[in-house]
XYZ file of C-alpha atoms in Angstrom:
637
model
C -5.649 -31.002 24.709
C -1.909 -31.304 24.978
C -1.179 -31.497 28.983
C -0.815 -27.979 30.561
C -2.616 -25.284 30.707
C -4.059 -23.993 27.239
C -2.230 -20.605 26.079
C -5.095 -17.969 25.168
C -5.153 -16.697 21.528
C -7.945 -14.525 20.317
C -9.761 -15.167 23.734
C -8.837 -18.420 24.576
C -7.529 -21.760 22.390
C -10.320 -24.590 22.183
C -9.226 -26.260 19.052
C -7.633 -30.093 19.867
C -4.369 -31.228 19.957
C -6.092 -33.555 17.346
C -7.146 -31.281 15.080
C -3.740 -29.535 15.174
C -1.864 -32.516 13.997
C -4.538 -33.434 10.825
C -4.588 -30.009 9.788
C -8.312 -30.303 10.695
C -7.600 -26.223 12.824
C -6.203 -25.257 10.126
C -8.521 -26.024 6.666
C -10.854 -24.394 9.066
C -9.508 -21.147 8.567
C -8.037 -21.041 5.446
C -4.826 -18.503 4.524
C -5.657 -15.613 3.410
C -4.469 -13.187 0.775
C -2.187 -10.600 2.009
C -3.570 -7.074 3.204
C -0.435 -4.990 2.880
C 2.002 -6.273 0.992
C 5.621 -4.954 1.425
C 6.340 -1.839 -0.082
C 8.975 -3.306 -3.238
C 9.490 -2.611 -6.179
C 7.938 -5.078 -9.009
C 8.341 -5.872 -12.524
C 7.126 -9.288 -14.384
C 10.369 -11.460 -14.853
C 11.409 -14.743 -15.001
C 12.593 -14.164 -11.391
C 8.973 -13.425 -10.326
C 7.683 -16.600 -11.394
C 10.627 -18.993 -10.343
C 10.290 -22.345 -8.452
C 11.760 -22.624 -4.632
C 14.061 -25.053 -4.183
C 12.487 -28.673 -4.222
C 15.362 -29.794 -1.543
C 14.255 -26.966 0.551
C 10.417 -27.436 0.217
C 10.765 -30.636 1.691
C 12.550 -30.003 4.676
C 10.121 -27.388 5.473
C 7.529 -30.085 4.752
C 8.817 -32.311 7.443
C 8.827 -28.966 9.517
C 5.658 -28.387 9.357
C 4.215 -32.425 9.128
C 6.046 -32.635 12.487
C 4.110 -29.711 14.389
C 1.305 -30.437 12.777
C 0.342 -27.911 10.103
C -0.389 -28.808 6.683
C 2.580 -29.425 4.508
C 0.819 -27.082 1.393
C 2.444 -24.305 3.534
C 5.548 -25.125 2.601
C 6.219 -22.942 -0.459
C 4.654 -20.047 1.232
C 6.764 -20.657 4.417
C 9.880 -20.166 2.291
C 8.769 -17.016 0.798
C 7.942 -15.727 3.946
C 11.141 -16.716 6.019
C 13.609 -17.704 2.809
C 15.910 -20.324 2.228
C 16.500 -21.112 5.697
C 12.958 -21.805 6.557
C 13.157 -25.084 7.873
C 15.357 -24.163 10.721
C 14.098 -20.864 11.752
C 10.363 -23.195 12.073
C 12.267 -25.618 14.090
C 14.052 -23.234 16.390
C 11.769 -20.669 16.735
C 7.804 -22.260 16.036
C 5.766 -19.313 16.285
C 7.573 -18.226 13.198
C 4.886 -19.571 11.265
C 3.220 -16.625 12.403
C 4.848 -14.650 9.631
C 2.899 -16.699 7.214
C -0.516 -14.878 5.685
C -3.367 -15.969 7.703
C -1.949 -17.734 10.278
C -3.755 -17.359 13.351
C -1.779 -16.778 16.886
C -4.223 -20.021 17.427
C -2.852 -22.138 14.985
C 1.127 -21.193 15.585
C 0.283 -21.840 19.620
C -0.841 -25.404 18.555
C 2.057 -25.616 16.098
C 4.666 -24.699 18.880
C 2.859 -27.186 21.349
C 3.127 -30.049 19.331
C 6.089 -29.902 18.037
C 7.585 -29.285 21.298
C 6.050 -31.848 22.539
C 4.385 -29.617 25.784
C 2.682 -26.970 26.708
C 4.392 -23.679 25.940
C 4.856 -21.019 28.345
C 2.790 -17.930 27.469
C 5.842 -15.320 27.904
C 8.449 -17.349 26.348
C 10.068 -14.207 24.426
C 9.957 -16.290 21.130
C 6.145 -16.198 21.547
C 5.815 -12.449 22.408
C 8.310 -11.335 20.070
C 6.150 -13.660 17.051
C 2.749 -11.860 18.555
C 4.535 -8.312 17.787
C 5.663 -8.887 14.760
C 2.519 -10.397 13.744
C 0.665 -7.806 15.459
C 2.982 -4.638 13.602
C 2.321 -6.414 10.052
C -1.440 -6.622 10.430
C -1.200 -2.833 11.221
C 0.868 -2.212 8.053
C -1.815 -4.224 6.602
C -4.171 -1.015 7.230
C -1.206 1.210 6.706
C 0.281 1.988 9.858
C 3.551 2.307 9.732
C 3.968 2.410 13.621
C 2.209 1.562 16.326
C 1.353 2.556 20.237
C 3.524 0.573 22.768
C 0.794 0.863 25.065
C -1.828 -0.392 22.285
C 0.380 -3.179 21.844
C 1.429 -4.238 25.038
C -2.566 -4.116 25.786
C -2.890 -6.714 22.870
C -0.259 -8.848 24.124
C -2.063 -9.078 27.283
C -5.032 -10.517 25.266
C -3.380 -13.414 24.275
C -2.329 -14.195 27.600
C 1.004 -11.933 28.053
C 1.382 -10.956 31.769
C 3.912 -8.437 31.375
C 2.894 -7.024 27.993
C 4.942 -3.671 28.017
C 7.658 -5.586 29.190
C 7.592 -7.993 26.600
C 7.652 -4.776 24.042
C 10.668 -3.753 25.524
C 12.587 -6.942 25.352
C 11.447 -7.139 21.435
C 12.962 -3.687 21.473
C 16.324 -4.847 23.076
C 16.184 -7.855 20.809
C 16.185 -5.839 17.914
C 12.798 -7.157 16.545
C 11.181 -3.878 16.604
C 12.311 -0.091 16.587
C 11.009 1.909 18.974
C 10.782 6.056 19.440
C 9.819 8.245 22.433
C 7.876 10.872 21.500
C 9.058 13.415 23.715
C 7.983 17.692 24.628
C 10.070 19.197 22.131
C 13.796 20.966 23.490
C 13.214 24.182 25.068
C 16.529 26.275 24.107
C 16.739 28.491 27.027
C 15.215 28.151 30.518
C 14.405 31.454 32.728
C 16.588 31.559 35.830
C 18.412 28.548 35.178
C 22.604 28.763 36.485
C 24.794 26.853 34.148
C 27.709 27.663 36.089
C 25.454 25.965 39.076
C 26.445 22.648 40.307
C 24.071 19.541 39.614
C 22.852 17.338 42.527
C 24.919 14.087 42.572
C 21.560 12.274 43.317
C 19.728 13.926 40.491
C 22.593 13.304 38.413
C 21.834 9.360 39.228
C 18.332 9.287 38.752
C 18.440 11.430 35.498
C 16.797 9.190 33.028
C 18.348 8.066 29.531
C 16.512 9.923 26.656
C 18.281 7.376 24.869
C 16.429 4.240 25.423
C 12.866 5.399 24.455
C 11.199 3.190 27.501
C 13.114 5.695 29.706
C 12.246 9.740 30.563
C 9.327 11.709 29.727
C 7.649 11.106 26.728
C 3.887 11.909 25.022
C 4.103 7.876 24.017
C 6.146 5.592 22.769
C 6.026 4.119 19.379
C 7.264 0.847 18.202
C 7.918 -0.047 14.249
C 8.729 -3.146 12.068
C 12.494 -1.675 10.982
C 11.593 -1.660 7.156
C 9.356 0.645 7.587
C 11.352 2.670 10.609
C 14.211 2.956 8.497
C 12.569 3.779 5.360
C 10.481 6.814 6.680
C 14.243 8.026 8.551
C 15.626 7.547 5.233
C 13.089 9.373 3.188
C 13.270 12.237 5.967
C 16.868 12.536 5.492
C 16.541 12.455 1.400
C 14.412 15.357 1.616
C 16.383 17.357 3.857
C 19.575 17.194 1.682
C 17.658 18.048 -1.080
C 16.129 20.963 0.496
C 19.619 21.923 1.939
C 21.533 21.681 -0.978
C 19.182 23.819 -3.253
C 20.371 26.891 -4.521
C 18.465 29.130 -5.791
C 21.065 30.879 -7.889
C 22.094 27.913 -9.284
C 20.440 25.307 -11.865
C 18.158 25.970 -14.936
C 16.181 29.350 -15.043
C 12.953 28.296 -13.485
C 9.873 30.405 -15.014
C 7.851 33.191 -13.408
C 5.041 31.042 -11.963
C 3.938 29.348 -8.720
C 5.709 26.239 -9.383
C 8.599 27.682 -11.399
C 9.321 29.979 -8.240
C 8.620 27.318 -5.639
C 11.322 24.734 -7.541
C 14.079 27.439 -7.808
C 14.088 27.949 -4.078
C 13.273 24.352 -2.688
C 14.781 20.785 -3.508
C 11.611 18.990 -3.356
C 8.329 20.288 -4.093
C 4.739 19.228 -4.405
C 2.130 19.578 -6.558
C -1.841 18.578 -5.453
C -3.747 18.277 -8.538
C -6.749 18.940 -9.570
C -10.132 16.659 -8.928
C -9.565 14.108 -11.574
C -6.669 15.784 -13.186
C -4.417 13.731 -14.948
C -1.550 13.978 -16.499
C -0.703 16.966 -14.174
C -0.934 19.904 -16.387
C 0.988 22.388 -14.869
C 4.295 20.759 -14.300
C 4.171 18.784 -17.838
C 3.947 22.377 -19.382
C 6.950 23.192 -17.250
C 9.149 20.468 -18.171
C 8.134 20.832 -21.950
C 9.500 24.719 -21.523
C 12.616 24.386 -19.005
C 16.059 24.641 -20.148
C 17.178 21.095 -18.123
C 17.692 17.690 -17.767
C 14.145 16.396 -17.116
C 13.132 13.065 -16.222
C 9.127 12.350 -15.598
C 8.113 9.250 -14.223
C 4.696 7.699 -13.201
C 3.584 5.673 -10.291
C 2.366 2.401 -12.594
C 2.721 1.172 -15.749
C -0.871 2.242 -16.623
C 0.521 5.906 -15.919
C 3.270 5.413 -17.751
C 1.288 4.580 -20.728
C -1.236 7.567 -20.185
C 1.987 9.983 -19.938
C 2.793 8.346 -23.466
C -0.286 9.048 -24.667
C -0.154 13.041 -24.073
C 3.340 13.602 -25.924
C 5.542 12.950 -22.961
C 8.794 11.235 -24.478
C 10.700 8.826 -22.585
C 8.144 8.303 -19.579
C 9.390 5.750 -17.096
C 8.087 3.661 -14.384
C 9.150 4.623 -10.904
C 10.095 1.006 -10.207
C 11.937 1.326 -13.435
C 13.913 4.199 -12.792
C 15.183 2.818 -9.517
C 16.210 -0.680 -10.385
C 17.944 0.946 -13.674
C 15.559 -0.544 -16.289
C 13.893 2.906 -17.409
C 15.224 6.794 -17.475
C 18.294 8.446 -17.658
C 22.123 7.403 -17.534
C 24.110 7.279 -13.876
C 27.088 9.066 -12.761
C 29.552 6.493 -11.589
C 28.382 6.796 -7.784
C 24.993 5.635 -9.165
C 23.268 8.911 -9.033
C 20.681 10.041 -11.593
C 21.620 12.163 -14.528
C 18.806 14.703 -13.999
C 18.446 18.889 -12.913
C 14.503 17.848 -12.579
C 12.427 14.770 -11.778
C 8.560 14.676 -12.562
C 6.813 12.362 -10.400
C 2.799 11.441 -11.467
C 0.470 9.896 -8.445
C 3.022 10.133 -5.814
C 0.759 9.635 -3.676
C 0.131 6.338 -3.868
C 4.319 5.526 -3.472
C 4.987 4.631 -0.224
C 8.349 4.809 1.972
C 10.667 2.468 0.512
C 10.145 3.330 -2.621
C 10.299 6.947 -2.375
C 13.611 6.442 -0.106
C 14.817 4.640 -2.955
C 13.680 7.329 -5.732
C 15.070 10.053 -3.570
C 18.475 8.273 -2.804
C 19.375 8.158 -6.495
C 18.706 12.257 -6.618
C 21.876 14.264 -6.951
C 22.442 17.381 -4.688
C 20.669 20.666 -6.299
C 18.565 18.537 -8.621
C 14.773 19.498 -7.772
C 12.043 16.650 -7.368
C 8.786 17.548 -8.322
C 6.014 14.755 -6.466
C 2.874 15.259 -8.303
C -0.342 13.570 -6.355
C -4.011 13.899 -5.229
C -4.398 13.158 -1.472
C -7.751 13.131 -1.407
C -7.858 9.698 -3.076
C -8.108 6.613 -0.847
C -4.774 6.424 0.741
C -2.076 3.946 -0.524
C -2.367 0.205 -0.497
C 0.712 -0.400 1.111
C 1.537 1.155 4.257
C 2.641 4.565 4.752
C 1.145 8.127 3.471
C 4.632 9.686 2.511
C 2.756 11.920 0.280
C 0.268 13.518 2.734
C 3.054 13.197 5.226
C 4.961 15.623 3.362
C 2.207 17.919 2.958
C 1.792 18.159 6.636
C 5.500 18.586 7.564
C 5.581 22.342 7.172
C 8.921 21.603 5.579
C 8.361 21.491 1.789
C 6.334 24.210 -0.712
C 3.134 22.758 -1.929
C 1.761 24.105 -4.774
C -2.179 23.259 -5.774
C -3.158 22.822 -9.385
C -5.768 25.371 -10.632
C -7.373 23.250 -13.716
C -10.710 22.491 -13.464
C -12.409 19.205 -14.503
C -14.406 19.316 -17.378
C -18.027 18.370 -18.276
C -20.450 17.072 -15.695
C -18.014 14.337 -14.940
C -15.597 17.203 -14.046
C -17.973 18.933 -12.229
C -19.019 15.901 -10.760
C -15.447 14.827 -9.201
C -14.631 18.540 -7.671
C -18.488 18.513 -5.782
C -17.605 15.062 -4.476
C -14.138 16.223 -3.701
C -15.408 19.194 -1.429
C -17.640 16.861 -0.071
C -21.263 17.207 -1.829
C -23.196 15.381 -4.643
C -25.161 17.691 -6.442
C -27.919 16.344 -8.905
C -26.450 14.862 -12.163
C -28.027 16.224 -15.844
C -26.075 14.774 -18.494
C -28.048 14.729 -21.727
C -24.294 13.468 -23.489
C -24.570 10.352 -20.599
C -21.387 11.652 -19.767
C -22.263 10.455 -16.190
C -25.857 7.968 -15.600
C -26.904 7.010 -12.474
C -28.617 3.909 -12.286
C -30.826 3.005 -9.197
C -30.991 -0.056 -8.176
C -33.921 -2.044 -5.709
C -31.617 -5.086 -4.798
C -27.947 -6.383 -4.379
C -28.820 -8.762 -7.439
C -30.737 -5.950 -9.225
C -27.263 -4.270 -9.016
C -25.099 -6.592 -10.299
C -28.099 -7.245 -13.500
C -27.678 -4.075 -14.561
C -23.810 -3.992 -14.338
C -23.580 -6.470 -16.397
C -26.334 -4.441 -18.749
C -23.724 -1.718 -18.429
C -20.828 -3.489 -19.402
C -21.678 -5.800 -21.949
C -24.200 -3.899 -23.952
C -25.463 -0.882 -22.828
C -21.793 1.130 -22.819
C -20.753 -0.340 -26.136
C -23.444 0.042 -28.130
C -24.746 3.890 -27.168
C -21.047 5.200 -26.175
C -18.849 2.882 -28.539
C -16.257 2.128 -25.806
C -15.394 -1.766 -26.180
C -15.954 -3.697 -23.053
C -12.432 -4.110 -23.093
C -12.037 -0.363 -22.312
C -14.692 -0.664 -19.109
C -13.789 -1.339 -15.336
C -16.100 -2.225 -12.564
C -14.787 -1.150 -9.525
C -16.903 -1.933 -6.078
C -15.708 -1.333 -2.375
C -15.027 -4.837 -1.578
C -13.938 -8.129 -2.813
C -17.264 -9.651 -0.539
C -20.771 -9.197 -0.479
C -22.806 -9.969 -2.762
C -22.392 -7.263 -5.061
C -18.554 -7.180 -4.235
C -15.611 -8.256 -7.157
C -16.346 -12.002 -6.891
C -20.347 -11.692 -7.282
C -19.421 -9.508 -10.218
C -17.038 -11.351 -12.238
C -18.960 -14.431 -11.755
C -21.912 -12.814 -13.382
C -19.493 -10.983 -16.046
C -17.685 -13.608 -16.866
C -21.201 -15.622 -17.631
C -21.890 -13.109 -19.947
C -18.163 -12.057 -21.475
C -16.225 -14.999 -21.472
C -18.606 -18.065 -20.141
C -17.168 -21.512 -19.890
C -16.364 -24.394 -17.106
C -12.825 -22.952 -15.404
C -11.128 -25.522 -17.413
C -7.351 -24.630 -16.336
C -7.324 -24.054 -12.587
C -10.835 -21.805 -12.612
C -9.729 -20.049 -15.761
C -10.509 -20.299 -19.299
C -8.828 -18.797 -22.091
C -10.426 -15.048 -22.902
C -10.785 -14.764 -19.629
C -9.714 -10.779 -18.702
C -7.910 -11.451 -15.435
C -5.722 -9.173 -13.104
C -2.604 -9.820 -11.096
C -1.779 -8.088 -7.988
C 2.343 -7.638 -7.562
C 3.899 -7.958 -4.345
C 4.729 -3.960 -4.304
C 1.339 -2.700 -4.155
C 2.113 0.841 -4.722
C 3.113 -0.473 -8.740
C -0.486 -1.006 -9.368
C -2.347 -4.115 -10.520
C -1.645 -5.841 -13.860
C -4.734 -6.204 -16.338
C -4.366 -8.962 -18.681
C -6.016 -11.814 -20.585
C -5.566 -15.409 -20.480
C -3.987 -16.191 -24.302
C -2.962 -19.724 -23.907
C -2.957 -22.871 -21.352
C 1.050 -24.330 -21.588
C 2.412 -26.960 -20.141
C 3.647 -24.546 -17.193
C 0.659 -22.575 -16.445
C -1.368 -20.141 -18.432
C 0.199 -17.515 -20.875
C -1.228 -13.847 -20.107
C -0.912 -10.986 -22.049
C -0.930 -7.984 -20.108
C -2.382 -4.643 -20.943
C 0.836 -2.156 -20.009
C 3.346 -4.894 -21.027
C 4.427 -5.132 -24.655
C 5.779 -8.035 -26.003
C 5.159 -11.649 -25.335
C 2.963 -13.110 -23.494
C 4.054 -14.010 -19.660
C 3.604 -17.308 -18.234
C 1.968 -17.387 -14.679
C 3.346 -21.112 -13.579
C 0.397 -23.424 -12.297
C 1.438 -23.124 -8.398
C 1.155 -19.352 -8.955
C -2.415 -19.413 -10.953
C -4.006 -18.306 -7.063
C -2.478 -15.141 -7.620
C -4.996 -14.483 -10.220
C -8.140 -12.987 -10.116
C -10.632 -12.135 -12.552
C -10.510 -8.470 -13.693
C -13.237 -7.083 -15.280
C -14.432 -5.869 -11.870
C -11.923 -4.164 -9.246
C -12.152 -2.858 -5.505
C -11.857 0.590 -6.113
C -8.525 0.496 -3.749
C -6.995 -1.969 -6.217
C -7.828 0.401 -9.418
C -5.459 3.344 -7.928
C -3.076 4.008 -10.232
C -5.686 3.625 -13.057
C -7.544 5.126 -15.666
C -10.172 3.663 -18.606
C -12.713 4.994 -20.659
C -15.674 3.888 -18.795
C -15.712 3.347 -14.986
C -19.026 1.730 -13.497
C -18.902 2.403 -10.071
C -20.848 0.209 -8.045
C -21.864 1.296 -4.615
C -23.918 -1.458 -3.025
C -25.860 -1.040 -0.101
C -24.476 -3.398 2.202
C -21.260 -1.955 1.976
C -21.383 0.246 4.972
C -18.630 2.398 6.202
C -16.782 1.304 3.555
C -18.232 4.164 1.260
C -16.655 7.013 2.129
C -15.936 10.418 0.420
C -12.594 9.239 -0.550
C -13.476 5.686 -1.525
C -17.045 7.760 -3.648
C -14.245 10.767 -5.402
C -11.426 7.525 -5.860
C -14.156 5.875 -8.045
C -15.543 8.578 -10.088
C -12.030 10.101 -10.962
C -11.142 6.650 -12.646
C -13.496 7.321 -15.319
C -11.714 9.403 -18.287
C -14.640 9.892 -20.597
C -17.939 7.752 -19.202
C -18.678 7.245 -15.442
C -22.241 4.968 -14.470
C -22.995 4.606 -11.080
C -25.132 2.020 -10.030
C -26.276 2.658 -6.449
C -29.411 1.419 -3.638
C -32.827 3.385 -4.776
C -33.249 5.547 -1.976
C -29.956 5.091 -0.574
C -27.772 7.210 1.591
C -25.075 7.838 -0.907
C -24.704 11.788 -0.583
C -24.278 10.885 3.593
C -21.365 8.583 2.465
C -20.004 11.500 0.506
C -20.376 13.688 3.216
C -18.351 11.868 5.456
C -14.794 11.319 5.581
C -12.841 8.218 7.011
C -12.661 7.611 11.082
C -8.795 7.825 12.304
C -5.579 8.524 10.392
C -2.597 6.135 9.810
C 0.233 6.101 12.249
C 3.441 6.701 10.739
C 6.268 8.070 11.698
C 7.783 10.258 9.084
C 6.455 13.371 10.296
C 8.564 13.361 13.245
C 11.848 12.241 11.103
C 11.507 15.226 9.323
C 11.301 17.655 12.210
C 14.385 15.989 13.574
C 16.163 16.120 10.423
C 15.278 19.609 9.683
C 15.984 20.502 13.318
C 19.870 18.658 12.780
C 20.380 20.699 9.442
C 18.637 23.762 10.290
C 15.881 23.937 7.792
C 12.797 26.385 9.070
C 9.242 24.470 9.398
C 6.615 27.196 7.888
């Protein structure tokens, strides 16, 4: 070990100084893929796919060669921190922390070697790394915000004396945001004497409600400012909206439960119905309204399904915001619109919708169209269940009814039950299975024979969607085994071959995956040709290839957004807690006209449906919205 005493991460720190400077700590726990990507927008571009700078790769590589971390980092280091990498690793060396899968651990050893000494464990550029790091894994499982106390507690785990204080000073810093909640204002107190005069010593000691640290408060909550500002900014979006309706004013909304709720409010949502989609009730409306309508979906995959029901000029959200898709601008950039149709809100999360409600003009109505009973967003956030909640907006639930046992199916599941499946048009099939590799046999049964030749959907048109990516009947046992049968060959061109069906996750989860097929091997990469994307080809460049995956099977979280033929849902055993109610209903409802489910013989699968998740995410965009509303007036029902 480096001389001094060891700084604690995860427990303690027992790798060498040795192994820090060969990399050797490092291999051993390779980087992995990100959790919870930032909520962005995303489209496939040139811009996507372009090189970093080689002048600035390799001064990050001396970076890194110097502390002692493997120089492969470099490229990812640079997307993480951007151009100016190099010195913000030399100045500040725990910001390798802000590098996926980076271990407090491994930036410790980083910081120590290329300091040449022991590092203290409070220095504030340690505590303020830990915080940050410890804020994005949360966003990772969707927090938007986080406990000071919670924190501070995990600071003190990784050797932090003065862990609250260290929160404070990240505060002060401006690293984080932070927010006191506190009781909420009383307007008038009994027997209180304004004309009275106040105590010069209370007057001292009064505390200042505006530092959050300070005064009484139920807790304190501390946020990464991207997602602070974004749920503030979304908060104040829907209160202008709401504000500036008039319900005199505008198009002559019909005589029904969403026609009346959109003539009084600005913003209004619509819960759908189990499986429902496109949302029937407010496509009707726009198809009838005398206005200027705009309806846009979640992901390209929605876009096309919007398409294919007779809905002209469907945009992406993404594409409506960056000004690829929709409707002209006024000249201060707002949309040209009296109504905006949003399908699967619900899985948009705060930047996004800050950015889609931003380009709203005053007395236009937004109409946020979503199921939030499905698993919650990938990214973090729940804006749309937030919004629900608030007490501030109408909400309006769909009355159509699935149809078929597969429709029947979804609205049991949704309420919680799985009633016995008899489906003589094999509209739904259950297939037990004894084993983990029994289960993956028959999937591939399902999906390269079985489903084709009794149903006539191509393979093509199937999805296998599993809880997890691990496990050994999780999405890399399964397109192993699929990809024997559908596409075998040797991985030629960096683990691919062409015809193999592949999927590419964007950086702005809450756009949906990509589904595409490998076309082409050119001297840059591969050439894919993606499902939703017409036109050529795109080329994924060689040092991007690991952001590939093979697609025929999904994790059920990665196929929100999405809709195909035939879904077999695969349910394994070992899976756990991971099968919940929402995870079981998120599954069946991707199926549009075929659903197998391939589940343990005798397992506990209507438990799993019975039970919802443990805990909720932490966000912050409740509150917002009571303190806007409480600034502009607006009444909470």
């Amino acid at each position: 070990m480096l001389d001094g005493p060891a700084i604690p991460a995860s427990g303690e720190a027992t790798a060498s100084a040795e192994q820090a400077r060969d990399g050797a700590l490092f291999d051993a726990r390779p980087a992995e893929p990100p959790r919870g990507a930032p909520d962005a927008g995303f489209a496939v571009s040139a811009s996507f796919d372009v090189e970093p700078d080689e002048s600035a790769v390799e001064a990050v590589r001396e970076v890194l060669a110097a502390g002692g971390a493997p120089v492969r980092l470099a490229a990812q280091a640079l997307g993480a921190l951007g151009p100016e990498a190099a010195d913000q690793l030399r100045d500040d060396p725990w910001n390798l922390l802000a590098l996926s899968g980076i271990s407090p651990q491994q930036a410790d050893l980083f910081a120590q070697t290329g300091l040449g000494r022991a590092a203290d464990p409070d220095d504030p550029r340690r505590t303020r790394a830990l915080i940050v790091w410890h804020l994005t894994r949360a966003a990772g499982e969707g927090h938007t915000a986080a406990d000071a106390a919670a924190v501070a507690s995990v600071l003190g785990g990784f050797g932090v004396q003065d862990g609250l204080g260290a929160v404070r000073a990240a505060y002060e810093n401006g690293r984080v945001m932070a927010f006191a909640e506190r009781p909420e204002p009383v307007d008038e107190v009994e027997g209180f004497d304004e004309g009275a005069d106040l105590d010069d010593d209370f007057e001292e000691e009064a505390p200042d409600l505006d530092d959050p640290f300070s005064g009484p408060s139920e807790r304190v909550l501390v946020a990464l400012e991207r997602h602070a500002l974004a749920e503030e900014g979304v908060a104040e979006a829907v209160v202008r909206l709401m504000s500036t309706a008039e319900a005199s004013d505008g198009p002559a909304w019909p005589a029904s439960p969403l026609g009346e709720a959109l003539r009084a409010a600005g913003v209004v949502l619509y819960v759908t119905g189990a499986g429902e989609d496109p949302p029937a009730a407010p496509l009707a409306l726009t198809r009838t309204v005398d206005a200027r309508v705009a309806v846009a979906a979640a992901t390209l995959d929605g876009r096309g399904r919007l398409a294919g029901v007779g809905v002209e000029g469907a945009v992406t959200v993404h594409g409506l915001i960056v000004g690829a898709e929709g409707p002209a601008r006024s000249p201060d950039g707002l949309l040209d619109v009296d109504l905006l149709v949003v399908a699967e809100a619900h899985l948009l999360g705060p930047q996004t919708v800050e950015a889609l409600l931003e380009a709203v003009p005053d007395a236009a109505r937004v109409l946020l169209c979503g199921d939030p009973d499905e698993l919650e967003p990938a990214g973090p956030g729940r804006v749309f269940a937030d919004l629900r909640d608030s007490g501030l907006v109408p909400v309006v639930g769909s009355r159509e009814r699935g149809a078929g046992v597969l429709g029947s199916l979804t609205v049991a599941v949704r309420a919680g039950s799985l009633p016995p499946v008899d489906s003589p048009d094999r509209q739904v099939v259950l297939v037990g299975a004894r084993s983990a590799a029994e289960a993956v046999h028959r999937c591939v049964q399902l999906v390269g024979d079985s489903i084709p030749r009794a149903l006539g959907i191509p393979a093509d048109d199937v999805l296998v969607v599993t809880p997890a990516g691990g496990g050994s009947a999780g999405t890399s046992a399964l397109n192993t085994a699929l990809k024997e049968r559908l596409n075998p060959g040797p991985g030629k061109y960096g683990g691919f071959d062409i015809g193999d069906r592949v999927v590419r996750i964007p950086q702005g989860r809450d756009t949906g995956l990509l589904e595409g097929r490998v076309v082409e091997a050119v001297p840059d990469g591969l050439a894919v040709a993606y499902r939703d994307l017409p036109g050529d080809p795109v080329t994924v460049p060689r040092a991007r290839l690991g952001e590939l995956r093979h697609g025929w099977a999904v994790t059920v979280r990665q196929a929100l957004g999405l809709r195909r033929p035939g879904i077999v849902a695969m349910l394994p055993g070992d899976a756990g807690a991971l099968v919940t109610r929402a995870l079981v209903y998120t599954a069946f409802t991707r199926a549009q006209r075929h659903l197998s489910i391939v589940y343990p013989a005798g397992g506990n699968l209507p438990q799993a449906v019975a039970r919802t998740a443990d805990g909720t995410r932490t966000t912050r965009l409740g509150a917002a919205l009571r303190e806007a509303a409480r600034e502009s007036g607006l009444i909470l029902h």
